[in-house]
Short mmCIF file of C-alpha atoms in Angstrom, two decimals:
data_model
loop_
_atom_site.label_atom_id
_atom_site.label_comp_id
_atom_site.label_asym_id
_atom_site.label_seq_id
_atom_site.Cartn_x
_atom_site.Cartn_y
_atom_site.Cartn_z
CA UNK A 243 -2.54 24.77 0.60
CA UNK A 244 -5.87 26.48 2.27
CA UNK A 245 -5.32 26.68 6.50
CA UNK A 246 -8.60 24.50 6.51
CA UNK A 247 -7.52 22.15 4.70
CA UNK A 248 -4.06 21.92 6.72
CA UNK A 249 -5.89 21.73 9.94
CA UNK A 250 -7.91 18.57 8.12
CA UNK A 251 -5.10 16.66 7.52
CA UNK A 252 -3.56 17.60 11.09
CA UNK A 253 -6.98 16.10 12.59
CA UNK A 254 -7.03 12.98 9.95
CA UNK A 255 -3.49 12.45 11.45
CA UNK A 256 -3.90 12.43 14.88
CA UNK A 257 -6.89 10.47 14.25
CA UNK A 258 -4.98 8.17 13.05
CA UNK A 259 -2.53 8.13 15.72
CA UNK A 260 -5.52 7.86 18.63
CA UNK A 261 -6.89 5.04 16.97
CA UNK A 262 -3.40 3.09 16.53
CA UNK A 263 -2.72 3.65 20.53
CA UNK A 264 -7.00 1.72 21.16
CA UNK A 265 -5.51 -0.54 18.40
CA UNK A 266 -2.36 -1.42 20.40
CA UNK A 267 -4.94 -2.21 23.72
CA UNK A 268 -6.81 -4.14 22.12
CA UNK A 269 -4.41 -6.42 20.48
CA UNK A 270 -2.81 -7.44 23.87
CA UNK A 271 -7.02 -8.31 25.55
CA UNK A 272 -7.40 -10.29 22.47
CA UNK A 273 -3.93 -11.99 22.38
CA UNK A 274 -3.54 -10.70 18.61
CA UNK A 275 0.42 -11.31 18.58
CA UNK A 276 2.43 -11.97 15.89
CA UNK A 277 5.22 -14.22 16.98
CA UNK A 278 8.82 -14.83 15.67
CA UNK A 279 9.72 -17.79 13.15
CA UNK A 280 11.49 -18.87 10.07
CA UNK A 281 9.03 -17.19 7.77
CA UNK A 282 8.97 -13.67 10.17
CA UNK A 283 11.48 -10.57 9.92
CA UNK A 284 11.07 -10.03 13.64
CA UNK A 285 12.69 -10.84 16.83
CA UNK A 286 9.90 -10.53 19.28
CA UNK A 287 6.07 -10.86 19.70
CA UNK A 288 4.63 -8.08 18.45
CA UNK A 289 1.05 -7.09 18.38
CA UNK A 290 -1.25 -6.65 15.16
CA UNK A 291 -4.20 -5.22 13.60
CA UNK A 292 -2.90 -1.48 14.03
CA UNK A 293 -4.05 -0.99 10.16
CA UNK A 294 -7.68 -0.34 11.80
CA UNK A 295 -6.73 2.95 12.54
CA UNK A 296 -5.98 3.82 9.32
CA UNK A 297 -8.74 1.96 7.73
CA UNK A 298 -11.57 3.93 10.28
CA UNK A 299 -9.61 7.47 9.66
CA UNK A 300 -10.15 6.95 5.89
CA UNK A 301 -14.34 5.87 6.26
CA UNK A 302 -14.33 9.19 8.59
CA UNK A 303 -12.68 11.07 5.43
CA UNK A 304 -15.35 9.67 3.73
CA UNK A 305 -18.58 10.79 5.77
CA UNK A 306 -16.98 13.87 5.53
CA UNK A 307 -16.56 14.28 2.00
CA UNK A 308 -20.30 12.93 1.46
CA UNK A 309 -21.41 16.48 3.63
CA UNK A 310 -18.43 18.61 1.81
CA UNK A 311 -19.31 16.92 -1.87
CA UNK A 312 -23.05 15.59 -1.86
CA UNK A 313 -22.54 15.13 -5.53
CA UNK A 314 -19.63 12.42 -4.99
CA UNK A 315 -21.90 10.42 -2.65
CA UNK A 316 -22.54 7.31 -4.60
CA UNK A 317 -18.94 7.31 -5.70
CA UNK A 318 -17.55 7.46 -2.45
CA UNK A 319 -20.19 4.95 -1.21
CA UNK A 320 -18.88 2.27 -3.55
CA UNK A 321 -15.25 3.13 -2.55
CA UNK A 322 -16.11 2.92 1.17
CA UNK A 323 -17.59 -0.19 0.75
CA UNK A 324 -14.91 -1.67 -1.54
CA UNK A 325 -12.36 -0.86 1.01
CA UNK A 326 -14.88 -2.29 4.16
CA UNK A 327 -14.45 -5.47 2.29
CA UNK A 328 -10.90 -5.59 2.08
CA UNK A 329 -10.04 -4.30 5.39
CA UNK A 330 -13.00 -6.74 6.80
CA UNK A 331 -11.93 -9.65 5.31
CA UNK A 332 -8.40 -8.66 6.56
CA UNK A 333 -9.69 -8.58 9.84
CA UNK A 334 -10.94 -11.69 10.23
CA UNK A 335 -8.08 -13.13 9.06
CA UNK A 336 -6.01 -11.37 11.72
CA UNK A 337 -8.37 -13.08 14.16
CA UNK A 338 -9.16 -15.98 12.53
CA UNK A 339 -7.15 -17.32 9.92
CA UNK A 340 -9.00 -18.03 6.44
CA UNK A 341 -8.00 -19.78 3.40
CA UNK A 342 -5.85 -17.62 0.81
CA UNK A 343 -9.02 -18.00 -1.60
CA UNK A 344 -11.71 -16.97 0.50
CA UNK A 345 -9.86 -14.23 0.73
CA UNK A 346 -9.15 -13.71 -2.96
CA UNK A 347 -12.77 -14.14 -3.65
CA UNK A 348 -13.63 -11.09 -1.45
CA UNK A 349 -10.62 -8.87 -2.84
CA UNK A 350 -12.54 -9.72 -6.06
CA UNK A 351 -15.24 -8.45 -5.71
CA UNK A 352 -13.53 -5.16 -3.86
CA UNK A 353 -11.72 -4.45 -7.06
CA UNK A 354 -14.84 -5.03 -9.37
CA UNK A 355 -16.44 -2.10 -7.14
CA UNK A 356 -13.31 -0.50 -8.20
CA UNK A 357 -13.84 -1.15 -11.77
CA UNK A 358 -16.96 -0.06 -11.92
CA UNK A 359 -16.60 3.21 -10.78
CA UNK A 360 -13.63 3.59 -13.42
CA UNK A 361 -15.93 2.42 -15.94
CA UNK A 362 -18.67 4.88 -14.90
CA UNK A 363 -16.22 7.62 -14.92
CA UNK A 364 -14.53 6.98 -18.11
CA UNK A 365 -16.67 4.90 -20.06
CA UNK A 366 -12.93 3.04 -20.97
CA UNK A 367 -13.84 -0.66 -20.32
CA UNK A 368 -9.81 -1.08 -21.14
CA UNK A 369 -9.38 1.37 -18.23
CA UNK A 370 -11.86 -0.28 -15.57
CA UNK A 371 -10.53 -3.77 -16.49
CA UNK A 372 -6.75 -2.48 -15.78
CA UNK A 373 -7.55 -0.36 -12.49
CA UNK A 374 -9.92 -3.78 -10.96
CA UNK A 375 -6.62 -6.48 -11.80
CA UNK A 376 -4.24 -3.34 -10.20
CA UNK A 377 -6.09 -3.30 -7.35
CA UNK A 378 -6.09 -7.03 -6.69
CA UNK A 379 -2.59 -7.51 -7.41
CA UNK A 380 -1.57 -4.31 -5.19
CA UNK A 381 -3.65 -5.69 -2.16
CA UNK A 382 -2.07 -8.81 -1.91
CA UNK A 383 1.44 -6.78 -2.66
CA UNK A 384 1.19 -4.62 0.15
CA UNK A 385 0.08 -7.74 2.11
CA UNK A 386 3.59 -9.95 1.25
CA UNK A 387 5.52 -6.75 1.08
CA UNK A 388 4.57 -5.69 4.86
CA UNK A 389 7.29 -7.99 6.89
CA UNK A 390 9.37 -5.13 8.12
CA UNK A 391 9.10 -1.77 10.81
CA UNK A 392 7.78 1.02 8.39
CA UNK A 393 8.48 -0.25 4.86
CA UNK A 394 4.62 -0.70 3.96
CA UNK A 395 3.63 2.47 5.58
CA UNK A 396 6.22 4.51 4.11
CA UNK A 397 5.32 3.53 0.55
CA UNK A 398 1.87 4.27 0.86
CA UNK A 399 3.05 7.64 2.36
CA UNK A 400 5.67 8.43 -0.99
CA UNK A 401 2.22 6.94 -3.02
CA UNK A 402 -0.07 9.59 -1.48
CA UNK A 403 2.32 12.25 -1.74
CA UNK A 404 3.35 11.97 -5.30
CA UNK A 405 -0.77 11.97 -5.50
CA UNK A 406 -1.03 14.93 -3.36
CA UNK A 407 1.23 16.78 -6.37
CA UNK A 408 0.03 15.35 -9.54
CA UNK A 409 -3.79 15.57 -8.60
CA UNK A 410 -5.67 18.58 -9.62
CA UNK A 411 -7.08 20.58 -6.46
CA UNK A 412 -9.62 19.55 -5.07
CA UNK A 413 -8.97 15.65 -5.75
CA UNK A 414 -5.15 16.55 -4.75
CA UNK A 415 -6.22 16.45 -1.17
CA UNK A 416 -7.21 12.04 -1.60
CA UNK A 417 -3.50 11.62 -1.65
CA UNK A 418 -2.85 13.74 1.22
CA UNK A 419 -5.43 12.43 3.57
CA UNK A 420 -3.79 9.09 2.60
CA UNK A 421 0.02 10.22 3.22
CA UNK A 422 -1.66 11.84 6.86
CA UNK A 423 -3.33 8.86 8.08
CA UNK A 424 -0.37 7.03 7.36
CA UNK A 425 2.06 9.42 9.29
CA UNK A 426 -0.49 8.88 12.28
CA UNK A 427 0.45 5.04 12.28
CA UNK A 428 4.10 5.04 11.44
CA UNK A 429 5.62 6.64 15.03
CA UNK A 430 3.97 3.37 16.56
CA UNK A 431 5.43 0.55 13.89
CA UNK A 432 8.99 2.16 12.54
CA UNK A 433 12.01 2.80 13.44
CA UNK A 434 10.65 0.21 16.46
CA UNK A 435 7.06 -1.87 15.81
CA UNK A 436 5.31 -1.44 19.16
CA UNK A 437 2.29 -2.73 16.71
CA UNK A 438 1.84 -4.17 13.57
CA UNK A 439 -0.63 -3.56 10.41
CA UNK A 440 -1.84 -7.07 10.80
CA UNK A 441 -4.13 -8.26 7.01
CA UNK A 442 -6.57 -5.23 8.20
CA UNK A 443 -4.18 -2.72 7.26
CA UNK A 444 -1.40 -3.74 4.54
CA UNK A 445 -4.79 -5.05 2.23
CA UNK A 446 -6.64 -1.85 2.84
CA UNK A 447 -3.33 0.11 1.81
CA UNK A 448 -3.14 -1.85 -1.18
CA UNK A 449 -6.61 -0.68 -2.29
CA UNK A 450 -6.07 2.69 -1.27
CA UNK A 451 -3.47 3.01 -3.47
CA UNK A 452 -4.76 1.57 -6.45
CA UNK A 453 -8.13 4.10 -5.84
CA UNK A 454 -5.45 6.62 -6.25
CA UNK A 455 -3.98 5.43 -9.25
CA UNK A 456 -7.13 5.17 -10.32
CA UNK A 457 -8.26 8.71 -9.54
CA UNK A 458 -5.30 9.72 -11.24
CA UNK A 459 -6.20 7.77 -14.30
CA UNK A 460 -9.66 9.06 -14.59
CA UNK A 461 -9.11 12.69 -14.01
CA UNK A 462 -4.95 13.90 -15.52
CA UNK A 463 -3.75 13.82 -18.76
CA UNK A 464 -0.78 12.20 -16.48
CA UNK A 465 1.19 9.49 -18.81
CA UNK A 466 -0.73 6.24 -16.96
CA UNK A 467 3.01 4.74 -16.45
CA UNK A 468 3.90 7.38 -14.52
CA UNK A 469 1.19 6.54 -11.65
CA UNK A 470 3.01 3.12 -11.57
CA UNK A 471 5.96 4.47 -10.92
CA UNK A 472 4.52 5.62 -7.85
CA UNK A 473 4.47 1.91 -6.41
CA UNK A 474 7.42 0.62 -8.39
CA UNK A 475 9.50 -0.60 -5.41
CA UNK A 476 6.84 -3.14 -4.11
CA UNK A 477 5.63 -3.72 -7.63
CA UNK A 478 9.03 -4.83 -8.95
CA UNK A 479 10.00 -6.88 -5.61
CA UNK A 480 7.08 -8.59 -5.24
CA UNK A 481 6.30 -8.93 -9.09
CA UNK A 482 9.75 -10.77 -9.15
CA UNK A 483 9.59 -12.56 -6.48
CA UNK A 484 6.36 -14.13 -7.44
CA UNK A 485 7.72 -14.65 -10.88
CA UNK A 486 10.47 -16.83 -9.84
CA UNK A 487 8.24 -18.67 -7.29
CA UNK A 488 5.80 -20.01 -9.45
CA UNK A 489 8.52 -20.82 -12.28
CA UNK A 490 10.28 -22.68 -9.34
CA UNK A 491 6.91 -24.68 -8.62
CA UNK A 492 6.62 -23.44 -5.13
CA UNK A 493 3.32 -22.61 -3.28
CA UNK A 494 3.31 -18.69 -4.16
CA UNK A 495 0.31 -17.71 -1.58
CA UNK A 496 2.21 -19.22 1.00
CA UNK A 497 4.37 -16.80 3.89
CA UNK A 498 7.85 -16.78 2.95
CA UNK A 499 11.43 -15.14 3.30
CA UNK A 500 12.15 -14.41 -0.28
CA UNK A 501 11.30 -10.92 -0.98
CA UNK A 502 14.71 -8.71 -1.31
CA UNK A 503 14.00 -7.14 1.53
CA UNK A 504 13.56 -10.13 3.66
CA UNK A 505 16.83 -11.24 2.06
CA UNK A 506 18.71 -7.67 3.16
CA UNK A 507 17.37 -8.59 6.91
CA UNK A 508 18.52 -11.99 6.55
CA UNK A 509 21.91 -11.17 5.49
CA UNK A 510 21.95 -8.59 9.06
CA UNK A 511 21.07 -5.18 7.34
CA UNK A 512 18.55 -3.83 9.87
CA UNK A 513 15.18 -2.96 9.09
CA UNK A 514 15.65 0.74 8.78
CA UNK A 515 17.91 0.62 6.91
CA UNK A 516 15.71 -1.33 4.11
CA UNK A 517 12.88 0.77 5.30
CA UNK A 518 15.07 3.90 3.94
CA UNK A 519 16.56 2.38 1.33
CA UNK A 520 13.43 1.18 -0.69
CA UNK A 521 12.27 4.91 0.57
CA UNK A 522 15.15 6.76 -1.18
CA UNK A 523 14.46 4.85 -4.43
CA UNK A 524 10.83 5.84 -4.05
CA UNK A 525 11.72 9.68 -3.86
CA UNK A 526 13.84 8.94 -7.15
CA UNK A 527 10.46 7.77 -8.53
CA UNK A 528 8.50 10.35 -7.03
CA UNK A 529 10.91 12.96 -8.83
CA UNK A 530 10.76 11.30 -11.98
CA UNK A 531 7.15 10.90 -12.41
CA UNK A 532 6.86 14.86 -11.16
CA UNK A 533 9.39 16.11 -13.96
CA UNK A 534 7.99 14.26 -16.69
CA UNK A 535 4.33 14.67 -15.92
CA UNK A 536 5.02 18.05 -17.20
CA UNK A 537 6.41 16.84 -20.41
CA UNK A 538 4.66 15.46 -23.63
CA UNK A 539 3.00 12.13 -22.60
CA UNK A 540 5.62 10.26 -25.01
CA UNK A 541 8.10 11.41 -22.48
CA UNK A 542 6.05 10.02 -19.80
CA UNK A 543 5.90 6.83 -20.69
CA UNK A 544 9.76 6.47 -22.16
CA UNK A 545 10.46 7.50 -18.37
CA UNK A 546 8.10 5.59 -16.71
CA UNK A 547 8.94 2.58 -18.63
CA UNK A 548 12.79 2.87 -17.99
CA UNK A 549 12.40 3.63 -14.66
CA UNK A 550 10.52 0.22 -14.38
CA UNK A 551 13.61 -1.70 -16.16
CA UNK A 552 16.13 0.41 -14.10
CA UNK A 553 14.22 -0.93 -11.27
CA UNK A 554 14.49 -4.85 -12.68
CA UNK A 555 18.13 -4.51 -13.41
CA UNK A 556 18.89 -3.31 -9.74
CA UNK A 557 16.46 -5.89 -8.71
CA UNK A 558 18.22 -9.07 -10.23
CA UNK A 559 22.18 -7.66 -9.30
CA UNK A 560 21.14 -7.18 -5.41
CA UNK A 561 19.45 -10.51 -5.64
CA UNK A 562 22.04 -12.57 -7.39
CA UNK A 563 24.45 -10.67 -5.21
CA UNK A 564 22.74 -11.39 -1.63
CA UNK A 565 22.25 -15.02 -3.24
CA UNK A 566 26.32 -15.63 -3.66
#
């Protein structure tokens, strides 16, 4: 990788990490505090809202690229705005509590941008349909999945690195500035939180990733299974999760403490631990998707789609075992 483009990601990190320490000050003048209770994973009050940092360090990418790639400008316009809308809606919620489908509404209409700019790219309506329900369903994911120190900032991290190395150069560099900003956050929420993501943050990551995904399915010959099994921790646990939920008749959109993960805290593992754990399966992922992106796509998507049902069988033993 080019020196400049090292010393870019260096700057996009500490960026990141300037903006998490105003992020921190301001969450104790406004009172923005998450506090302990039977649907948390923590112990003490903890600020929110840190996500900011990572959502401004990304629009700063942005105005960047706009003076680096003129020709991209409308592209990365629509992005932008698609990911103001997610992270704004986000929050407001972190201030101000809204209803789950006000917010649904405006992730809408965030992955619709999203759609459309696969659909202009492509001219795959199968493609742009796919990438705009991903990136719904991976906002809200990252949302429920971020309960514990690091594990939603880690992901996103494994996400933009597997990005960084199946990405053609320059595009390669999306998935790096992601896995930077995210490295600028994480020394202030894991191994201990001294802030939180808050709604701003874990829905912005979600559509991050899927505009990587995206990006990936618009410009490799990459199997398209492969990309998913980028996010296949979070999209297995919370897929699951969900799943049994609704079958269950419970209210889905509604905080809870039946993730696995929240079940491994529960039962007294601590949250590094998890953090690492759903981490190391990540890597396996990573690996996998790396190897066999340089195989026949058949290949690809025989791995992809067994690593999905390896991920579903470990899924259903830890839970049935952490339910005994």
């Amino acid at each position: 990788m080019q020196a400049r483009y090292l010393l870019l990601l260096a700057l996009t990190s500490l960026s990141a990490a300037l903006l998490t320490w105003g992020a921190i000050h301001y969450a104790h003048w406004r009172q923005l505090m998450d506090l302990p209770g039977a649907r948390r994973s923590h112990q003490v009050s903890t600020p929110r809202g840190g996500g900011i940092a990572i959502v401004v360090s990304q629009l700063l990418v942005c105005a960047v690229a706009v003076v680096v790639f003129p020709a991209a400008t409308a592209s990365l316009l629509v992005f932008a705005l698609g990911l103001l809308l997610v992270a704004g809606i986000g929050w407001w919620d972190d201030h101000r509590p809204l209803p789950a489908l006000t917010r649904l509404c405006v992730h809408l209409l965030a992955a619709l941008l999203l759609g459309g700019l696969v659909w202009a790219a492509t001219g795959s309506l199968l493609k742009a349909v796919f990438c705009a329900g991903l990136t719904v369903s991976l906002i809200n994911i990252w949302n429920f999945m971020d309960g514990i120190n690091g594990l939603a900032t880690t992901q996103a991290i494994l996400v933009g690195i597997g990005a960084g190395l199946l990405l053609p150069a320059p595009l390669s560099l999306a998935g790096w500035l992601l896995a930077a900003d995210c490295f600028g956050f994480l020394p202030f929420n894991f191994p201990r939180a001294r802030i939180f993501m808050g709604d701003v943050g874990s829905g912005a990551l979600g559509y991050l990733v899927a505009a990587i995904i995206a990006l990936g399915l618009c410009t490799t010959e990459v199997a398209p299974g492969l990309w998913l099994v980028l996010p296949a921790a979070f999209l297995v646990d919370a897929g699951f999760t969900l799943l049994l939920r609704m079958i269950n008749g419970e209210a889905w959109m509604q905080a809870h403490t039946q993730h696995l993960y929240q079940r491994f805290v529960k039962r007294g593992a601590g949250h590094t631990v998890v953090t690492l754990g759903y981490g190391t399966f990540s890597v396996l992922g990573l690996t996998i998707a790396l190897f066999f992106s340089q195989l026949p796509l058949a290949w690809g998507w025989t791995a992809s789609v067994l690593w999905l049902l390896a991920g579903m069988v470990i899924w259903i033993s830890l839970r049935a075992r952490l339910s005994s």
